[in-house]
């Protein structure tokens, strides 16, 4: 009886080299992520467990208003940016003449290349003074809404201004990804809708948006990640006092984790450094959570057997 | 429910390129007309001009007339959306909406016109359309499952059900069986035979046996060479076309002596 011998695949040098390089690259990203996580946890532990001088209620009482401000400003930015981004992407892919579409796509991509410091400067010097009269009007006429509770900000450097700046910053990411996804809508599905007598907008509702749904969610989450972590523009624009408030146009505004770290780190020492790094750990956790939720949503909304 | 289609000296252009030249054809109501011819001869293009679907391709335009019971589809002020609501279309590859259930697929076109349809009317229409497409018995227990879970032949019959649910005057079919196996093809051909009682049907096919099996009249299109426009060579009763055609090119093509 002969024993079967599994044939040994020939090892080619190029394959071995490429496999090693790509494996190394894959492992490196894991090491980097683990390194950041270990650093954050190790540095945050003294602030989380230890007593904090001059702060009542410990670390979480201190970090909660910042967390609120971070999520609130990012949420406002998404509310403004996602509909506009989807609209721009639809216009570029399905309504604009080809030459205009190319130009517009290029301009939107250009928005992504502007450094956030520039956005911050623009927010302080242009947007805030421009919006200030509108804020005064809103608090005078819609002051009964908690969102526009008086007094109005005298400088215009409110959380709404910061969120508008954030919205403009995340717009190109969401637009570019949505545009790619809308372009991939199967022509067959578009024609099916048109042949049934759908108008262009009805065709978009029947074919393009269902096809792009998970992509819109995924690109929004990427944008949300940037809005949560954006530091410089918010630090410059927002006149913050670390309170918890839903008011959009008031003098006193919540701060965000990233902006707070940037503003206070240069003067921090001792346990304060640990506190700031601890707040960074919270931001890291929020971002991981957001990504996890988005994956869950995408998995849930993809129709079984579809596409 | 079924109307006559005529074209008068129809030229179709893509930008400056003349794709089809001088098509004059008269299609009887409640009949099946087959368009045959080699690839690139413009038969699909002509089919798509009959419900203005060619306009989906940018730069496509038409010179001439297409008359639906005497009314010109290309008269100024005619909305292509309304044209397509009267003239349904079935495509080469089955294309049910992937995110919609079988039921939603059937109702997709109807709900565009009439959003306030009662639930029981919807149920009736779904059953009637699916029965009309010979699909009811196969899917009646899973109307709420995605249409993309069906087999290719079933998907194509679902698309036919979707097209007839809006009660069109005319049904255009662009090689509806070319992506299907022989059994599914036979099912579609039987269905065409039944649908002809109610609808005017125009079908493009590469399969000459299919044309001779299902159609009453046959139109043969040909092209002189690359870059030249396609032309309607001969149009006659199917039996005549396949036995004693008047033009030599037609005889060569239907008997397979043509490249």
XYZ file of C-alpha atoms in Angstrom:
566
model
C 0.000 0.000 0.000
C 1.400 3.310 -0.988
C 0.828 6.349 1.159
C -0.376 9.423 -0.644
C 2.001 12.339 -0.391
C 0.575 15.810 -0.634
C 2.460 17.612 -3.396
C 4.501 20.525 -2.107
C 3.735 23.798 -3.844
C 6.798 25.414 -5.373
C 7.935 28.426 -3.364
C 8.650 31.392 -5.593
C 10.892 34.151 -4.297
C 8.549 36.973 -5.369
C 5.592 35.352 -3.599
C 7.554 34.899 -0.381
C 8.817 38.481 -0.403
C 5.395 39.939 -1.132
C 3.721 37.797 1.509
C 6.268 38.907 4.116
C 5.872 42.585 3.240
C 2.094 42.541 3.314
C 1.936 40.510 6.513
C 4.346 42.930 8.185
C 2.202 45.872 7.120
C -0.897 44.184 8.517
C 0.769 43.394 11.827
C 2.221 46.915 12.127
C -1.219 48.549 12.118
C -2.332 46.230 14.919
C 0.786 47.037 16.930
C 0.213 50.765 16.470
C -3.405 50.487 17.589
C -2.477 48.376 20.598
C 0.315 50.794 21.480
C -2.053 53.767 21.489
C -4.653 51.887 23.529
C -2.077 50.736 26.116
C -0.652 54.243 26.406
C -4.105 55.771 26.917
C -5.158 53.234 29.538
C -1.857 53.321 31.451
C -1.775 57.104 31.580
C -5.486 57.463 32.343
C -5.610 55.063 35.279
C -4.137 57.482 37.887
C -6.764 60.098 36.988
C -9.632 57.616 36.955
C -8.884 55.979 40.318
C -7.072 58.729 42.146
C -8.446 61.836 43.855
C -8.392 64.923 41.641
C -7.374 68.211 43.287
C -10.036 70.906 43.003
C -12.607 68.731 41.210
C -15.731 67.388 42.888
C -17.136 63.989 41.985
C -14.040 62.495 40.428
C -12.925 61.902 36.855
C -16.233 60.950 35.259
C -18.052 63.989 36.643
C -15.308 66.092 35.078
C -15.245 64.349 31.719
C -19.030 64.098 31.241
C -19.646 67.736 30.133
C -16.806 67.412 27.616
C -18.239 64.149 26.321
C -21.624 65.767 25.987
C -20.149 68.709 24.060
C -18.235 66.393 21.748
C -21.265 64.288 20.878
C -23.646 67.257 20.655
C -21.434 69.279 18.298
C -20.710 66.224 16.121
C -24.418 65.378 16.028
C -25.327 68.910 14.942
C -22.643 68.783 12.265
C -24.009 65.487 10.924
C -27.585 66.789 10.872
C -26.411 69.606 8.637
C -23.806 67.777 6.562
C -25.429 64.438 5.627
C -28.497 65.743 3.737
C -26.383 68.332 1.925
C -23.699 65.768 1.057
C -26.239 63.257 -0.270
C -27.859 66.070 -2.238
C -24.553 67.168 -3.768
C -23.630 63.578 -4.606
C -27.006 62.996 -6.288
C -26.670 66.247 -8.211
C -23.198 65.330 -9.431
C -24.129 61.782 -10.418
C -27.657 62.169 -11.773
C -28.582 65.752 -12.532
C -25.601 67.889 -13.485
C -24.289 68.099 -17.050
C -21.065 66.123 -17.286
C -18.652 69.082 -17.419
C -20.277 70.855 -14.488
C -20.303 67.580 -12.519
C -16.556 67.141 -12.986
C -15.827 70.709 -11.871
C -18.090 70.423 -8.869
C -16.590 67.100 -7.823
C -13.146 68.665 -8.014
C -14.199 71.621 -5.849
C -15.696 69.316 -3.229
C -12.502 67.253 -3.137
C -10.567 70.503 -2.719
C -12.543 71.276 0.452
C -10.987 68.183 2.012
C -7.488 69.466 1.328
C -7.877 72.667 3.359
C -6.065 72.420 6.741
C -8.321 72.618 9.779
C -6.474 75.681 11.078
C -7.741 77.564 8.034
C -11.278 76.451 8.779
C -10.789 77.714 12.336
C -9.627 81.118 11.113
C -12.530 81.324 8.710
C -14.931 80.373 11.494
C -13.640 83.101 13.831
C -13.197 85.938 11.384
C -15.980 85.363 8.862
C -18.631 82.927 9.989
C -19.013 84.000 13.643
C -19.554 87.747 12.946
C -21.777 86.834 9.986
C -24.011 84.574 12.065
C -24.157 86.767 15.180
C -27.154 88.945 14.055
C -29.039 85.782 13.157
C -28.386 84.385 16.644
C -29.708 87.584 18.238
C -32.835 87.360 16.099
C -33.332 83.678 16.950
C -33.078 84.227 20.713
C -35.455 87.181 20.516
C -38.109 85.427 18.437
C -37.653 81.734 19.218
C -36.220 82.138 22.720
C -38.981 79.958 24.173
C -37.327 76.968 22.488
C -34.574 75.517 24.708
C -32.339 75.428 21.607
C -32.379 79.227 21.346
C -32.556 80.130 25.032
C -31.265 83.682 25.690
C -28.936 85.411 26.193
C -27.507 85.416 22.691
C -23.770 85.265 22.190
C -22.207 88.644 21.520
C -19.351 87.193 19.464
C -21.154 84.496 17.494
C -18.596 81.914 18.644
C -21.263 79.432 19.696
C -21.588 75.676 19.408
C -23.757 76.202 16.325
C -20.975 78.120 14.583
C -18.494 75.401 15.521
C -20.898 72.750 14.204
C -21.339 74.597 10.909
C -17.547 74.670 10.519
C -17.457 70.944 11.343
C -20.222 70.278 8.836
C -18.264 72.004 6.072
C -15.197 69.971 7.035
C -16.913 66.573 6.908
C -18.916 67.418 3.785
C -16.219 66.401 1.270
C -15.671 62.965 2.846
C -19.342 62.071 2.803
C -19.935 63.585 -0.629
C -17.002 61.798 -2.253
C -17.985 58.391 -0.874
C -21.684 58.812 -1.673
C -20.798 59.893 -5.195
C -18.776 56.730 -5.762
C -21.599 54.572 -4.420
C -24.330 56.303 -6.432
C -22.247 55.903 -9.591
C -22.185 52.147 -8.983
C -25.974 51.816 -9.024
C -26.664 49.056 -11.561
C -27.835 50.627 -14.798
C -30.368 47.786 -15.077
C -32.136 48.913 -11.911
C -32.208 52.527 -13.007
C -33.660 51.538 -16.371
C -36.213 49.275 -14.688
C -37.529 52.244 -12.744
C -37.513 54.582 -15.746
C -39.280 52.021 -17.937
C -42.102 51.862 -15.389
C -42.642 55.563 -15.919
C -40.686 56.870 -12.957
C -39.524 60.467 -13.025
C -35.862 61.004 -12.329
C -36.491 61.672 -8.657
C -38.717 58.600 -8.383
C -36.003 56.563 -10.097
C -33.530 57.799 -7.484
C -35.912 56.740 -4.707
C -36.531 53.327 -6.254
C -33.058 52.394 -7.433
C -30.253 54.730 -6.354
C -31.012 55.353 -2.686
C -31.838 51.708 -1.808
C -28.632 50.645 -3.509
C -26.627 53.329 -1.685
C -28.240 53.026 1.728
C -25.495 51.137 3.514
C -22.913 53.283 1.748
C -24.579 56.484 2.956
C -24.493 55.130 6.504
C -20.878 54.057 6.214
C -19.730 57.377 4.786
C -21.702 59.282 7.428
C -19.921 57.316 10.124
C -16.549 58.175 8.614
C -17.608 61.819 8.624
C -18.831 61.481 12.200
C -15.437 60.100 13.182
C -13.783 63.210 11.830
C -16.329 65.507 13.488
C -15.826 63.805 16.873
C -12.068 64.049 16.738
C -11.688 67.448 15.097
C -9.527 69.587 17.347
C -8.094 72.767 15.927
C -11.154 74.319 14.272
C -13.331 73.765 17.324
C -10.654 74.966 19.736
C -10.374 78.197 17.763
C -14.023 78.874 17.052
C -15.812 77.766 20.181
C -15.987 80.081 23.152
C -16.497 77.360 25.733
C -17.186 77.277 29.424
C -17.565 73.553 29.986
C -21.279 73.527 30.836
C -23.938 71.054 29.703
C -26.502 72.879 27.585
C -28.499 72.207 24.446
C -28.657 75.928 23.653
C -27.209 76.574 20.214
C -26.772 80.327 20.284
C -25.942 81.172 23.892
C -22.922 82.877 25.439
C -22.004 79.777 27.407
C -21.226 76.669 25.415
C -20.085 73.146 26.176
C -16.527 72.260 25.213
C -15.340 69.178 23.328
C -12.796 66.599 24.447
C -10.342 67.171 21.626
C -10.480 70.968 21.787
C -10.137 70.873 25.572
C -7.004 68.721 25.349
C -5.460 71.050 22.788
C -6.207 74.182 24.807
C -5.117 72.891 28.213
C -2.258 70.515 27.460
C 0.474 73.183 27.115
C -0.059 74.274 30.737
C -0.867 70.884 32.200
C 1.372 69.070 34.686
C 1.119 66.231 37.171
C -2.308 64.666 37.537
C -3.858 67.151 35.057
C -1.918 65.452 32.252
C -3.449 62.132 33.301
C -6.908 63.700 33.328
C -6.515 64.995 29.781
C -5.199 61.650 28.557
C -8.127 59.999 30.345
C -10.524 62.193 28.386
C -8.653 61.100 25.260
C -9.368 57.493 26.238
C -13.066 58.356 26.468
C -12.938 59.852 22.942
C -11.171 56.713 21.702
C -13.918 54.562 23.229
C -16.697 56.697 21.699
C -15.121 56.391 18.254
C -14.801 52.602 18.597
C -18.431 52.427 19.709
C -19.594 54.537 16.751
C -17.729 52.303 14.317
C -19.197 49.195 15.919
C -22.736 50.573 15.707
C -22.261 51.506 12.058
C -21.088 47.999 11.173
C -24.089 46.597 12.970
C -26.470 48.926 11.098
C -24.907 48.073 7.730
C -25.136 44.350 8.440
C -28.762 44.704 9.494
C -29.966 46.839 6.585
C -28.368 44.777 3.833
C -31.129 42.627 2.394
C -30.383 38.944 2.394
C -29.752 37.683 -1.109
C -29.853 41.238 -2.405
C -27.163 42.431 -4.742
C -55.995 48.085 -23.720
C -53.936 47.510 -26.774
C -52.838 50.017 -29.355
C -51.274 50.170 -32.789
C -47.722 51.465 -33.210
C -46.468 53.044 -36.405
C -43.134 54.612 -37.161
C -42.666 56.997 -40.062
C -39.211 57.396 -41.595
C -37.521 57.082 -38.208
C -33.829 58.001 -37.923
C -32.009 57.476 -34.626
C -28.810 59.323 -33.778
C -26.257 59.067 -30.994
C -24.790 62.565 -31.118
C -23.612 62.971 -34.712
C -23.591 59.249 -35.406
C -26.622 57.985 -37.308
C -27.347 54.556 -35.812
C -30.576 53.704 -37.623
C -31.997 55.106 -40.836
C -35.448 55.347 -42.365
C -37.472 52.811 -40.397
C -41.144 52.738 -41.393
C -43.102 49.975 -39.765
C -46.710 49.342 -38.808
C -47.352 47.108 -35.787
C -50.841 45.682 -35.309
C -52.528 45.668 -31.906
C -52.802 42.283 -30.161
C -49.994 40.749 -32.158
C -46.427 39.700 -31.557
C -43.808 41.326 -33.738
C -40.234 40.040 -33.678
C -37.196 42.170 -34.550
C -34.315 40.026 -35.808
C -30.926 40.835 -37.265
C -27.203 40.651 -36.544
C -25.660 42.398 -33.518
C -25.289 46.137 -33.864
C -27.939 46.458 -36.592
C -30.055 48.784 -34.454
C -33.010 46.552 -33.588
C -32.681 47.180 -29.847
C -32.202 50.875 -30.552
C -35.431 50.992 -32.557
C -37.227 49.075 -29.810
C -36.065 51.577 -27.221
C -37.257 54.524 -29.298
C -40.784 53.085 -29.095
C -41.047 54.113 -25.430
C -38.354 56.796 -25.505
C -36.010 54.722 -23.324
C -33.121 55.505 -25.685
C -33.150 59.030 -24.237
C -31.591 57.608 -21.078
C -28.330 57.538 -23.027
C -27.115 61.119 -23.248
C -26.839 62.469 -26.765
C -29.428 60.111 -28.265
C -32.119 61.731 -30.382
C -34.663 60.860 -33.014
C -35.850 62.281 -36.310
C -39.226 61.086 -37.577
C -42.452 59.984 -35.988
C -43.589 57.213 -33.687
C -47.395 57.055 -33.558
C -49.321 55.293 -30.824
C -52.863 54.986 -32.237
C -52.088 58.068 -34.297
C -50.641 60.210 -31.507
C -46.996 61.164 -32.056
C -44.843 60.192 -29.067
C -42.271 62.778 -30.124
C -44.666 65.693 -30.496
C -43.553 68.752 -28.549
C -44.935 68.723 -25.017
C -45.150 64.942 -24.754
C -43.592 63.823 -21.467
C -41.426 60.689 -21.860
C -42.492 59.654 -18.354
C -46.108 59.394 -19.543
C -45.037 57.511 -22.669
C -43.280 54.900 -20.542
C -46.320 54.496 -18.320
C -48.278 53.390 -21.409
C -45.541 51.318 -23.032
C -43.913 48.821 -20.703
C -40.525 47.215 -21.161
C -38.804 43.961 -20.200
C -35.023 43.855 -20.382
C -32.346 41.450 -21.517
C -31.357 40.510 -17.994
C -33.929 40.143 -15.212
C -33.812 43.313 -13.108
C -36.135 43.145 -10.106
C -35.392 45.849 -7.532
C -32.960 44.069 -5.184
C -34.135 45.690 -1.966
C -37.846 45.147 -2.620
C -39.945 42.081 -1.872
C -41.771 40.210 -4.638
C -44.971 42.023 -3.744
C -43.289 45.448 -3.688
C -41.688 44.737 -7.042
C -45.054 44.049 -8.649
C -46.541 47.196 -7.123
C -43.546 49.442 -7.853
C -44.918 50.957 -11.038
C -48.524 51.234 -9.894
C -47.674 53.057 -6.693
C -45.912 55.751 -8.735
C -49.276 56.806 -10.173
C -51.571 55.942 -7.348
C -50.139 56.086 -3.873
C -53.463 55.788 -2.076
C -54.359 52.300 -3.230
C -56.205 50.243 -0.641
C -54.557 47.150 0.753
C -57.151 44.795 -0.735
C -56.850 46.421 -4.191
C -53.100 45.961 -3.940
C -53.526 42.295 -3.028
C -55.850 41.795 -5.999
C -53.480 43.493 -8.389
C -50.479 41.513 -7.137
C -52.337 38.242 -7.611
C -53.742 39.234 -11.011
C -50.344 40.385 -12.316
C -48.473 37.364 -10.998
C -51.108 35.037 -12.436
C -50.817 36.929 -15.706
C -47.092 36.223 -15.665
C -47.592 32.541 -14.756
C -45.715 33.052 -11.524
C -48.457 33.093 -8.885
C -48.352 29.428 -7.936
C -44.606 29.489 -7.474
C -44.407 32.570 -5.246
C -47.777 32.940 -3.506
C -46.338 31.707 -0.206
C -43.365 34.065 -0.200
C -44.629 37.382 -1.505
C -42.744 39.260 1.192
C -39.346 37.739 0.444
C -36.837 39.587 -1.785
C -37.400 39.204 -5.520
C -33.692 38.640 -5.994
C -34.007 35.259 -4.260
C -35.894 33.790 -7.231
C -34.313 31.881 -10.117
C -33.423 33.774 -13.291
C -36.514 32.640 -15.173
C -38.770 33.448 -12.232
C -37.126 36.867 -11.901
C -37.822 37.575 -15.565
C -41.471 36.589 -15.124
C -41.560 38.843 -12.044
C -40.335 41.678 -14.262
C -43.101 40.878 -16.755
C -45.629 40.900 -13.898
C -44.250 44.281 -12.819
C -44.589 45.608 -16.371
C -48.179 44.382 -16.893
C -49.293 45.541 -13.429
C -49.501 49.106 -14.756
C -51.828 47.926 -17.600
C -49.694 49.185 -20.476
C -50.931 49.466 -24.057
C -47.793 47.886 -25.462
C -45.141 45.571 -24.065
C -41.601 45.822 -25.410
C -39.194 42.938 -24.778
C -35.482 43.343 -25.401
C -34.082 39.792 -25.768
C -36.044 38.645 -22.704
C -34.758 35.068 -22.839
C -31.106 35.543 -23.711
C -29.983 35.080 -20.082
C -32.285 32.128 -19.388
C -32.070 28.347 -19.696
C -34.265 26.490 -22.248
C -36.967 25.516 -19.734
C -37.377 29.094 -18.488
C -37.290 30.292 -22.099
C -40.182 27.974 -22.923
C -42.145 29.341 -19.955
C -41.627 32.908 -21.192
C -42.590 31.970 -24.746
C -45.831 30.359 -23.533
C -46.479 33.501 -21.553
C -45.952 35.725 -24.606
C -48.551 33.622 -26.450
C -51.065 34.350 -23.665
C -50.175 38.021 -23.242
C -50.839 38.616 -26.920
C -54.592 38.318 -26.193
C -54.374 41.629 -24.354
C -51.245 43.474 -25.381
C -49.352 44.592 -28.421
C -45.966 42.891 -28.051
C -42.685 43.734 -29.739
C -39.787 41.399 -29.044
C -36.137 41.633 -30.033
C -34.494 38.250 -30.322
C -31.265 36.693 -31.563
C -32.904 33.303 -31.625
C -34.518 32.632 -34.999
C -36.447 29.601 -33.761
C -37.882 31.808 -31.057
C -38.943 34.421 -33.586
C -40.651 31.785 -35.722
C -42.318 30.208 -32.674
C -43.775 33.260 -30.967
C -44.263 36.002 -33.530
C -46.983 36.829 -36.049
C -44.881 39.298 -37.993
C -41.120 39.575 -38.274
C -38.908 42.539 -39.114
C -35.363 41.926 -40.341
C -32.770 44.652 -39.700
C -29.324 44.719 -41.235
C -26.253 46.892 -41.399
C -24.097 47.509 -44.457
C -20.842 47.775 -42.496
C -19.253 49.226 -39.381
C -20.065 52.924 -38.957
C -22.998 52.720 -41.359
C -26.567 53.105 -40.108
C -28.782 50.066 -39.595
C -31.830 49.694 -41.814
C -35.095 47.796 -41.875
C -34.616 45.343 -44.741
C -37.867 43.442 -44.791
C -41.059 43.264 -42.760
C -43.712 40.635 -43.396
C -45.704 37.766 -41.908
C -43.408 35.449 -39.971
C -44.314 32.430 -42.099
C -43.448 34.333 -45.263
C -40.218 35.684 -43.782
C -39.009 32.219 -42.876
C -40.179 30.428 -46.048
C -40.206 32.767 -49.043
C -38.640 36.124 -48.143
C -38.461 38.662 -50.933
C -34.971 39.933 -50.174
C -31.897 37.775 -50.616
C -30.251 39.128 -47.424
C -33.229 37.998 -45.352
C -33.098 34.519 -46.829
C -29.362 34.292 -46.150
C -29.847 35.397 -42.557
C -32.811 33.195 -41.614
C -31.228 30.164 -43.249
C -27.931 30.764 -41.456
C -25.812 31.537 -44.529
C -25.022 34.953 -43.138
C -21.903 35.711 -41.073
